[in-house]
Short mmCIF file of C-alpha atoms in Angstrom, two decimals:
data_model
loop_
_atom_site.label_atom_id
_atom_site.label_comp_id
_atom_site.label_asym_id
_atom_site.label_seq_id
_atom_site.Cartn_x
_atom_site.Cartn_y
_atom_site.Cartn_z
CA MET R 11 -52.21 -110.33 -187.02
CA TYR R 12 -55.00 -112.88 -187.55
CA LYS R 13 -53.42 -115.01 -190.28
CA ILE R 14 -49.71 -115.67 -190.71
CA THR R 15 -48.82 -117.10 -194.10
CA LEU R 16 -45.61 -118.18 -195.81
CA PRO R 17 -44.79 -117.98 -199.53
CA GLU R 18 -44.35 -121.22 -201.52
CA LYS R 19 -40.58 -120.71 -201.52
CA ASP R 20 -40.65 -121.26 -197.74
CA THR R 21 -41.97 -124.79 -198.09
CA PRO R 22 -39.39 -126.75 -196.05
CA LYS R 23 -36.54 -128.27 -198.05
CA GLN R 24 -35.55 -130.67 -195.29
CA TRP R 25 -37.35 -132.75 -192.67
CA TYR R 26 -36.15 -132.56 -189.06
CA ASN R 27 -35.16 -135.85 -187.39
CA ILE R 28 -35.44 -135.56 -183.61
CA ALA R 29 -33.56 -138.85 -183.18
CA ALA R 30 -30.36 -136.79 -183.50
CA ASP R 31 -31.22 -134.68 -180.44
CA LEU R 32 -32.97 -137.02 -178.00
CA PRO R 33 -31.86 -136.74 -174.36
CA VAL R 34 -31.38 -140.55 -174.23
CA GLU R 35 -31.02 -143.18 -176.94
CA LEU R 36 -34.21 -144.47 -178.53
CA PRO R 37 -34.64 -148.21 -177.74
CA ALA R 38 -34.19 -150.25 -180.92
CA PRO R 39 -36.97 -152.43 -182.40
CA SER R 40 -36.81 -156.09 -181.42
CA GLN R 41 -38.56 -159.39 -182.10
CA THR R 42 -39.45 -162.62 -180.35
CA GLU R 43 -37.07 -165.55 -180.67
CA GLU R 44 -39.42 -167.36 -183.05
CA GLY R 45 -40.40 -164.21 -184.97
CA HIS R 46 -39.17 -162.89 -188.30
CA GLN R 47 -40.52 -159.36 -188.02
CA LEU R 48 -37.20 -157.58 -188.58
CA GLU R 49 -36.27 -159.82 -191.52
CA ASN R 50 -39.65 -159.07 -193.12
CA LEU R 51 -39.24 -155.28 -193.00
CA PRO R 52 -37.56 -155.02 -196.46
CA LYS R 53 -40.50 -156.97 -197.91
CA ILE R 54 -43.00 -154.62 -196.26
CA PHE R 55 -41.43 -151.16 -196.69
CA SER R 56 -39.36 -149.50 -199.40
CA LYS R 57 -35.63 -149.37 -198.64
CA TYR R 58 -35.76 -145.57 -198.68
CA VAL R 59 -38.17 -145.19 -195.76
CA LEU R 60 -36.35 -147.95 -193.85
CA GLU R 61 -33.18 -145.88 -194.16
CA GLN R 62 -35.06 -142.89 -192.76
CA GLU R 63 -36.56 -145.06 -190.01
CA MET R 64 -33.10 -145.90 -188.66
CA SER R 65 -31.38 -142.61 -189.50
CA GLN R 66 -29.60 -140.50 -186.88
CA GLU R 67 -29.07 -137.58 -189.28
CA ARG R 68 -30.57 -134.36 -187.94
CA TRP R 69 -31.73 -133.05 -191.33
CA ILE R 70 -32.96 -135.17 -194.25
CA ASP R 71 -33.45 -133.59 -197.66
CA ILE R 72 -36.98 -133.55 -199.07
CA PRO R 73 -36.82 -134.61 -202.74
CA LYS R 74 -37.73 -131.86 -205.18
CA GLU R 75 -40.53 -134.04 -206.58
CA VAL R 76 -42.10 -134.33 -203.12
CA ARG R 77 -41.76 -130.59 -202.46
CA ASN R 78 -43.49 -129.85 -205.76
CA VAL R 79 -46.46 -132.03 -204.77
CA TYR R 80 -46.49 -130.40 -201.32
CA LYS R 81 -46.96 -127.05 -203.03
CA GLN R 82 -49.58 -128.51 -205.37
CA VAL R 83 -51.72 -129.59 -202.41
CA GLY R 84 -51.39 -126.34 -200.47
CA ARG R 85 -48.18 -126.13 -198.46
CA PRO R 86 -47.21 -124.06 -196.59
CA THR R 87 -50.39 -123.97 -194.50
CA PRO R 88 -51.45 -120.83 -192.58
CA LEU R 89 -51.21 -120.16 -188.85
CA PHE R 90 -54.32 -118.46 -187.47
CA ARG R 91 -54.85 -116.40 -184.31
CA ALA R 92 -58.02 -117.65 -182.59
CA THR R 93 -59.28 -114.24 -181.50
CA GLY R 94 -62.91 -115.41 -181.45
CA LEU R 95 -62.06 -118.27 -179.09
CA GLU R 96 -59.95 -115.95 -176.92
CA LYS R 97 -62.93 -113.60 -176.59
CA TYR R 98 -65.30 -116.47 -175.77
CA LEU R 99 -62.94 -117.73 -173.06
CA ASP R 100 -62.23 -114.21 -171.78
CA THR R 101 -58.56 -115.12 -171.52
CA PRO R 102 -55.38 -113.02 -171.69
CA ALA R 103 -53.74 -115.94 -173.53
CA LYS R 104 -53.10 -115.76 -177.25
CA ILE R 105 -54.29 -118.91 -179.02
CA TYR R 106 -52.84 -119.94 -182.39
CA TYR R 107 -53.80 -122.90 -184.57
CA LYS R 108 -52.04 -124.36 -187.61
CA ARG R 109 -54.58 -125.19 -190.35
CA GLU R 110 -53.68 -128.68 -191.61
CA ASP R 111 -57.38 -129.11 -192.46
CA MET R 112 -56.87 -126.98 -195.57
CA SER R 113 -55.27 -129.82 -197.55
CA PRO R 114 -57.45 -131.46 -200.24
CA VAL R 115 -58.21 -134.40 -197.94
CA GLY R 116 -58.85 -132.21 -194.90
CA SER R 117 -55.98 -133.30 -192.67
CA HIS R 118 -52.21 -133.39 -192.14
CA LYS R 119 -51.93 -136.95 -193.45
CA LEU R 120 -50.86 -135.97 -196.98
CA ASN R 121 -47.46 -134.84 -195.66
CA THR R 122 -46.28 -138.43 -195.24
CA ALA R 123 -48.61 -140.07 -197.80
CA ILE R 124 -46.93 -138.15 -200.61
CA ALA R 125 -43.45 -138.98 -199.34
CA GLN R 126 -44.17 -142.69 -198.77
CA ALA R 127 -45.85 -143.08 -202.17
CA TYR R 128 -42.91 -141.33 -203.87
CA TYR R 129 -40.33 -143.59 -202.24
CA ALA R 130 -42.38 -146.75 -202.83
CA LYS R 131 -42.70 -145.99 -206.54
CA LYS R 132 -38.98 -145.21 -206.72
CA ALA R 133 -38.38 -148.70 -205.24
CA GLY R 134 -40.56 -150.33 -207.94
CA ALA R 135 -43.93 -150.60 -206.22
CA GLU R 136 -47.13 -150.85 -208.26
CA ARG R 137 -49.60 -151.00 -205.35
CA LEU R 138 -49.63 -149.81 -201.75
CA THR R 139 -51.61 -151.23 -198.83
CA THR R 140 -52.52 -149.52 -195.60
CA GLU R 141 -54.96 -149.29 -192.70
CA THR R 142 -57.18 -146.38 -191.75
CA GLY R 143 -59.27 -145.54 -188.71
CA ALA R 144 -61.47 -142.51 -189.36
CA GLY R 145 -60.50 -142.57 -193.04
CA GLN R 146 -58.28 -139.48 -193.11
CA TRP R 147 -55.10 -141.47 -193.67
CA GLY R 148 -56.76 -143.74 -196.22
CA SER R 149 -58.03 -140.68 -198.10
CA ALA R 150 -54.55 -139.14 -198.07
CA LEU R 151 -52.82 -142.26 -199.35
CA SER R 152 -55.49 -142.79 -202.02
CA LEU R 153 -54.86 -139.27 -203.33
CA ALA R 154 -51.08 -139.63 -203.12
CA CYS R 155 -51.26 -142.90 -205.08
CA SER R 156 -53.55 -141.27 -207.65
CA LEU R 157 -51.12 -138.38 -208.11
CA LEU R 158 -48.16 -140.77 -208.46
CA ASP R 159 -49.93 -143.42 -210.58
CA LEU R 160 -50.02 -146.25 -208.02
CA GLU R 161 -52.84 -148.58 -206.97
CA CYS R 162 -54.03 -148.33 -203.36
CA THR R 163 -55.76 -150.81 -201.04
CA VAL R 164 -57.12 -149.51 -197.74
CA TYR R 165 -58.27 -151.70 -194.83
CA MET R 166 -60.69 -149.47 -192.93
CA VAL R 167 -61.66 -150.24 -189.32
CA ASN R 168 -65.15 -151.73 -189.54
CA VAL R 169 -66.88 -149.40 -187.09
CA SER R 170 -65.52 -146.32 -188.90
CA PHE R 171 -66.43 -147.88 -192.26
CA LYS R 172 -70.03 -147.81 -191.01
CA GLN R 173 -69.86 -144.48 -189.13
CA LYS R 174 -68.14 -142.49 -191.89
CA PRO R 175 -69.44 -143.64 -195.29
CA TYR R 176 -68.39 -140.47 -197.09
CA ARG R 177 -64.74 -141.02 -196.21
CA LYS R 178 -65.11 -144.25 -198.16
CA THR R 179 -66.56 -142.18 -201.01
CA VAL R 180 -63.54 -139.85 -200.94
CA MET R 181 -61.18 -142.82 -201.19
CA HIS R 182 -63.17 -144.26 -204.07
CA LEU R 183 -63.03 -140.91 -205.87
CA TYR R 184 -59.25 -141.08 -205.63
CA ASN R 185 -59.35 -144.65 -207.02
CA GLY R 186 -58.61 -146.31 -203.67
CA GLU R 187 -59.98 -149.78 -202.91
CA VAL R 188 -61.63 -149.77 -199.46
CA ILE R 189 -62.17 -152.97 -197.45
CA PRO R 190 -63.87 -153.07 -194.02
CA SER R 191 -61.56 -154.71 -191.46
CA PRO R 192 -61.58 -157.43 -190.24
CA SER R 193 -62.21 -158.82 -193.72
CA GLU R 194 -62.35 -162.06 -195.67
CA ARG R 195 -59.39 -160.87 -197.77
CA THR R 196 -56.66 -162.04 -195.38
CA GLU R 197 -55.99 -165.08 -193.22
CA PHE R 198 -55.87 -162.95 -190.08
CA GLY R 199 -59.08 -161.13 -190.98
CA ARG R 200 -60.89 -164.43 -191.53
CA LYS R 201 -59.63 -165.66 -188.14
CA ILE R 202 -61.04 -162.61 -186.33
CA ARG R 203 -64.36 -162.80 -188.20
CA LYS R 204 -64.74 -166.48 -187.37
CA GLU R 205 -64.41 -165.60 -183.68
CA ASP R 206 -66.78 -162.61 -183.99
CA PRO R 207 -68.59 -161.92 -187.31
CA ASN R 208 -69.64 -158.48 -186.00
CA HIS R 209 -66.23 -157.42 -184.69
CA PRO R 210 -65.93 -153.58 -184.70
CA GLY R 211 -62.31 -153.81 -185.79
CA SER R 212 -59.29 -151.88 -184.56
CA LEU R 213 -56.30 -150.15 -186.06
CA GLY R 214 -54.12 -153.01 -184.82
CA ILE R 215 -56.21 -155.55 -186.78
CA ALA R 216 -56.33 -153.37 -189.90
CA ILE R 217 -52.54 -152.95 -189.79
CA SER R 218 -52.12 -156.73 -189.59
CA GLU R 219 -54.34 -157.23 -192.64
CA ALA R 220 -52.57 -154.57 -194.68
CA ILE R 221 -49.15 -156.02 -193.83
CA GLU R 222 -50.26 -159.57 -194.66
CA ASP R 223 -51.56 -158.30 -198.01
CA SER R 224 -48.25 -156.58 -198.79
CA LEU R 225 -46.25 -159.75 -198.15
CA THR R 226 -47.97 -161.58 -201.03
CA ASP R 227 -46.34 -159.62 -203.89
CA ASP R 228 -42.90 -158.03 -204.30
CA LYS R 229 -44.53 -155.16 -206.24
CA VAL R 230 -46.63 -154.24 -203.21
CA PHE R 231 -45.46 -152.22 -200.22
CA TYR R 232 -47.18 -151.43 -196.95
CA THR R 233 -47.46 -147.83 -195.74
CA LEU R 234 -48.26 -146.63 -192.23
CA GLY R 235 -50.09 -143.42 -191.36
CA SER R 236 -48.53 -142.85 -187.94
CA VAL R 237 -46.32 -144.35 -185.17
CA LEU R 238 -43.05 -145.06 -187.01
CA ASN R 239 -40.07 -142.68 -187.00
CA HIS R 240 -40.14 -141.95 -190.74
CA VAL R 241 -43.83 -141.01 -190.59
CA LEU R 242 -43.24 -138.47 -187.82
CA LEU R 243 -40.18 -137.24 -189.72
CA HIS R 244 -42.30 -136.38 -192.78
CA GLN R 245 -44.81 -134.54 -190.59
CA THR R 246 -42.19 -132.12 -189.24
CA VAL R 247 -43.02 -129.79 -192.12
CA ILE R 248 -45.86 -128.66 -189.82
CA GLY R 249 -43.61 -127.56 -186.98
CA LEU R 250 -40.89 -126.19 -189.25
CA GLU R 251 -43.39 -123.90 -190.96
CA ALA R 252 -44.91 -122.92 -187.62
CA LYS R 253 -41.50 -121.88 -186.29
CA LYS R 254 -41.06 -119.48 -189.21
CA GLN R 255 -44.57 -118.16 -188.68
CA PHE R 256 -43.95 -117.45 -185.00
CA GLU R 257 -40.69 -115.71 -185.98
CA ILE R 258 -42.68 -113.39 -188.29
CA ILE R 259 -44.71 -112.14 -185.31
CA ASP R 260 -41.66 -112.25 -182.99
CA GLU R 261 -43.29 -114.77 -180.63
CA THR R 262 -42.65 -118.30 -179.33
CA PRO R 263 -45.20 -120.75 -177.92
CA ASP R 264 -45.44 -121.25 -174.17
CA VAL R 265 -47.80 -124.22 -174.54
CA MET R 266 -47.97 -126.59 -177.51
CA VAL R 267 -50.93 -129.00 -177.82
CA GLY R 268 -51.72 -131.77 -180.30
CA CYS R 269 -53.98 -134.82 -180.36
CA VAL R 270 -52.41 -138.28 -180.25
CA GLY R 271 -53.48 -141.67 -181.53
CA GLY R 272 -50.28 -142.99 -183.01
CA GLY R 273 -48.59 -139.61 -182.58
CA SER R 274 -47.80 -138.31 -186.08
CA ASN R 275 -49.60 -134.96 -185.96
CA PHE R 276 -48.37 -134.16 -182.47
CA GLY R 277 -44.82 -135.22 -183.30
CA GLY R 278 -44.77 -133.34 -186.58
CA ALA R 279 -45.88 -130.11 -184.94
CA ALA R 280 -43.93 -130.47 -181.70
CA PHE R 281 -40.53 -131.91 -182.65
CA PRO R 282 -39.02 -128.79 -184.26
CA PHE R 283 -39.93 -126.87 -181.09
CA MET R 284 -38.86 -129.75 -178.84
CA LYS R 285 -35.39 -129.45 -180.34
CA ASP R 286 -35.13 -126.00 -178.76
CA LYS R 287 -36.56 -127.19 -175.44
CA ILE R 288 -34.00 -130.00 -175.21
CA SER R 289 -31.18 -127.55 -175.98
CA GLY R 290 -32.47 -125.10 -173.35
CA ASP R 291 -33.42 -122.41 -175.88
CA LEU R 292 -37.21 -122.65 -175.38
CA ASP R 293 -39.37 -122.80 -172.29
CA CYS R 294 -42.52 -124.52 -173.54
CA GLN R 295 -44.99 -127.05 -172.13
CA PHE R 296 -45.89 -129.91 -174.51
CA LEU R 297 -49.31 -131.53 -174.04
CA ALA R 298 -50.55 -134.63 -175.89
CA ALA R 299 -54.34 -135.03 -175.86
CA GLU R 300 -55.87 -138.51 -176.15
CA PRO R 301 -59.32 -140.11 -175.72
CA SER R 302 -60.27 -141.20 -172.21
CA SER R 303 -61.60 -144.37 -173.87
CA CYS R 304 -58.13 -145.20 -175.26
CA PRO R 305 -55.72 -143.72 -172.67
CA THR R 306 -52.43 -145.01 -174.03
CA LEU R 307 -50.14 -142.37 -172.52
CA THR R 308 -51.98 -141.84 -169.26
CA GLN R 309 -52.78 -145.46 -168.39
CA GLY R 310 -50.61 -147.60 -170.68
CA GLU R 311 -47.36 -149.34 -169.76
CA TYR R 312 -44.00 -148.26 -171.17
CA ARG R 313 -42.71 -151.55 -172.56
CA TYR R 314 -42.03 -153.51 -175.72
CA ASP R 315 -45.15 -154.47 -177.68
CA TYR R 316 -46.29 -155.16 -181.23
CA GLY R 317 -47.63 -152.33 -183.35
CA ASP R 318 -50.34 -154.61 -184.76
CA THR R 319 -52.68 -157.25 -183.35
CA ALA R 320 -51.30 -160.28 -185.24
CA GLY R 321 -47.68 -159.59 -184.21
CA LEU R 322 -46.33 -159.01 -187.72
CA THR R 323 -44.50 -155.81 -186.78
CA PRO R 324 -41.30 -155.72 -184.73
CA LEU R 325 -41.61 -155.18 -181.00
CA MET R 326 -41.30 -151.48 -180.20
CA LYS R 327 -40.67 -149.74 -176.87
CA MET R 328 -43.72 -147.56 -176.37
CA TYR R 329 -46.65 -146.80 -174.12
CA THR R 330 -49.24 -149.47 -174.85
CA LEU R 331 -52.58 -150.79 -173.67
CA GLY R 332 -51.68 -154.17 -175.18
CA HIS R 333 -51.74 -155.07 -178.88
CA GLU R 334 -54.97 -157.06 -178.44
CA PHE R 335 -56.80 -154.12 -176.86
CA VAL R 336 -59.94 -153.15 -178.79
CA PRO R 337 -61.02 -149.58 -177.95
CA PRO R 338 -64.70 -148.61 -177.63
CA SER R 339 -66.36 -147.52 -180.86
CA VAL R 340 -65.96 -143.78 -180.34
CA HIS R 341 -66.25 -141.33 -183.25
CA ALA R 342 -62.60 -140.22 -183.05
CA GLY R 343 -61.56 -143.28 -185.05
CA GLY R 344 -58.13 -141.87 -185.87
CA LEU R 345 -57.14 -142.04 -182.20
CA ARG R 346 -58.36 -145.60 -181.48
CA TYR R 347 -54.87 -147.11 -181.32
CA HIS R 348 -53.41 -149.26 -178.53
CA GLY R 349 -49.86 -147.93 -178.73
CA MET R 350 -47.86 -144.74 -179.25
CA ALA R 351 -45.05 -143.65 -181.52
CA PRO R 352 -41.79 -144.72 -179.82
CA LEU R 353 -40.38 -141.20 -180.26
CA VAL R 354 -43.36 -139.58 -178.54
CA ALA R 355 -43.41 -142.30 -175.88
CA LEU R 356 -39.75 -141.70 -175.06
CA LEU R 357 -40.34 -137.97 -174.62
CA VAL R 358 -43.28 -138.69 -172.31
CA ASN R 359 -41.14 -141.13 -170.33
CA GLN R 360 -38.44 -138.45 -170.01
CA GLY R 361 -40.95 -135.92 -168.67
CA LEU R 362 -40.76 -133.65 -171.73
CA VAL R 363 -44.35 -134.33 -172.87
CA GLU R 364 -47.44 -134.74 -170.69
CA GLY R 365 -50.50 -136.79 -171.65
CA ARG R 366 -54.03 -135.45 -171.07
CA THR R 367 -57.36 -137.21 -171.64
CA VAL R 368 -60.65 -135.92 -173.08
CA ASN R 369 -63.97 -137.78 -173.10
CA GLN R 370 -66.28 -137.97 -176.10
CA THR R 371 -69.00 -135.61 -174.92
CA GLU R 372 -66.38 -133.02 -173.94
CA LEU R 373 -64.75 -133.12 -177.34
CA PHE R 374 -67.97 -132.56 -179.29
CA GLU R 375 -68.98 -129.71 -176.98
CA THR R 376 -65.52 -128.26 -177.68
CA GLY R 377 -66.06 -128.64 -181.43
CA LYS R 378 -69.35 -126.76 -181.21
CA ILE R 379 -67.72 -123.93 -179.24
CA PHE R 380 -64.82 -123.70 -181.69
CA ALA R 381 -67.13 -123.74 -184.72
CA ASN R 382 -69.13 -120.83 -183.33
CA ALA R 383 -66.06 -118.86 -182.22
CA GLU R 384 -63.82 -119.44 -185.25
CA GLY R 385 -66.16 -120.66 -188.00
CA VAL R 386 -64.25 -123.90 -188.56
CA ILE R 387 -65.74 -127.31 -187.67
CA PRO R 388 -62.93 -129.47 -186.23
CA ALA R 389 -62.54 -133.23 -186.60
CA PRO R 390 -63.31 -135.17 -183.40
CA GLU R 391 -59.61 -136.03 -183.19
CA THR R 392 -58.65 -132.36 -183.41
CA CYS R 393 -61.18 -131.44 -180.71
CA HIS R 394 -59.05 -133.30 -178.18
CA ALA R 395 -56.23 -130.82 -178.73
CA ILE R 396 -58.58 -127.83 -178.75
CA LYS R 397 -60.14 -128.92 -175.43
CA VAL R 398 -56.75 -129.16 -173.73
CA GLY R 399 -55.71 -125.82 -175.27
CA MET R 400 -58.91 -124.23 -173.96
CA ASP R 401 -58.24 -125.65 -170.50
CA GLU R 402 -54.83 -123.97 -170.52
CA ALA R 403 -56.36 -120.68 -171.70
CA ILE R 404 -58.87 -120.82 -168.83
CA LYS R 405 -55.97 -121.30 -166.41
CA CYS R 406 -54.46 -118.11 -167.86
CA ARG R 407 -57.74 -116.30 -167.17
CA LYS R 408 -57.44 -117.31 -163.53
CA THR R 409 -53.72 -116.46 -163.18
CA GLY R 410 -53.63 -113.44 -165.49
CA GLU R 411 -50.77 -114.94 -167.54
CA ALA R 412 -50.70 -113.96 -171.21
CA LYS R 413 -49.29 -117.22 -172.55
CA ASN R 414 -49.00 -118.15 -176.24
CA ILE R 415 -50.90 -121.40 -176.80
CA PHE R 416 -50.22 -123.27 -180.06
CA ILE R 417 -52.77 -125.89 -181.15
CA SER R 418 -52.01 -128.23 -184.02
CA PHE R 419 -55.30 -128.23 -185.94
CA SER R 420 -55.00 -131.67 -187.53
CA GLY R 421 -58.21 -131.84 -189.58
CA HIS R 422 -61.74 -130.59 -190.26
CA GLY R 423 -64.94 -132.35 -189.22
CA LEU R 424 -67.06 -131.94 -192.34
CA LEU R 425 -67.15 -135.72 -192.83
CA ASP R 426 -67.76 -136.34 -189.12
CA LEU R 427 -71.22 -134.79 -188.96
CA GLN R 428 -72.88 -138.03 -187.82
CA GLY R 429 -70.86 -137.77 -184.63
CA TYR R 430 -71.83 -134.14 -184.17
CA ASP R 431 -75.48 -135.03 -184.84
CA ASP R 432 -75.34 -137.82 -182.26
CA PHE R 433 -73.96 -135.29 -179.77
CA LEU R 434 -76.57 -132.65 -180.56
CA GLU R 435 -79.36 -135.23 -180.26
CA GLY R 436 -78.03 -136.39 -176.87
CA HIS R 437 -77.07 -139.90 -177.98
CA LEU R 438 -73.44 -139.86 -176.77
CA THR R 439 -72.63 -141.13 -173.31
CA GLN R 440 -68.88 -141.82 -173.32
#
């Protein structure tokens, strides 16, 4: 079977919260003695997502209104068998990929954008602020706000603002306001620009600006595209659907791979399967693929750190390169983040997830191979996962093992063609 689909009625009715099944307790957020980060949370987020952030309930109901919008934008998404890639690699492994690129904005990000916009409006919000790296999250939130009649302000990392102009166009089409970060709009942005007028920006800086903006008006809430527990919770629709799809073909994954920046796509795909690994009902290897230029899991420290550069967020226990770290200006802008979702970080620390790195030239070569084998052009971020999945399939060729490899295909690369062109022209060195 090349394509495994689910009917609309199988759109998940509940999100899965892995906090209920962790092998050890998740370290709680903290703050410095002089800080007020925890006290500011109700001013930044809606009370509904804060409840989800701290919840220990295993299953959390998805509101009917959110499920209806999920269906409107294409859930459930199909699971494909990558027979063309298998043939190219001459591997006995079976490779499957879950097509989150088929959403209107081309990535998985709508799964939480819709939920966060719904809860913010329910709490009385009129405008939402956020950050975006490559522009996929900003595009998703702009569309979610448009569908739910909210205003949207997006602080886009400056280097991606310049590299990916058509993502800005997509956000504008969905009525989103897009501001290159660091900007003159906020006090923190002005501080950074004074130090370096040509600063490339970072997700940490953009988060700080979006949070500062949200604190100026009680009708404005901040929304985050990754990292936090409630964001990963909303993304579990990916893994929950995938479990049903594997059941249809009477298979289970032996290897599960996803790319990681903040960790939302990986967590959303992996957590429903991780539940079975923790309980001893599934023997599966979980691999998190990250850029070699921003090696949070493989070279970062597991400690408390801020989620943003200005220190407006609470301190979270995670793998981090330091909240002031500014990654190189690689094309995979969605993965240029200094930290990691605390839930993913904990699982790495417990030896349940392994980090792998991919360099920029490798990922674009991978994207070219995948495009020719499967016909789909992957986002640079997604190519990280595909590269690690291909590495595992090549191992199977050498050992003769017919493993099932599941790749979370987080987004398409049709708005990342400048990066592909730079690769094809030989301009990439990292």
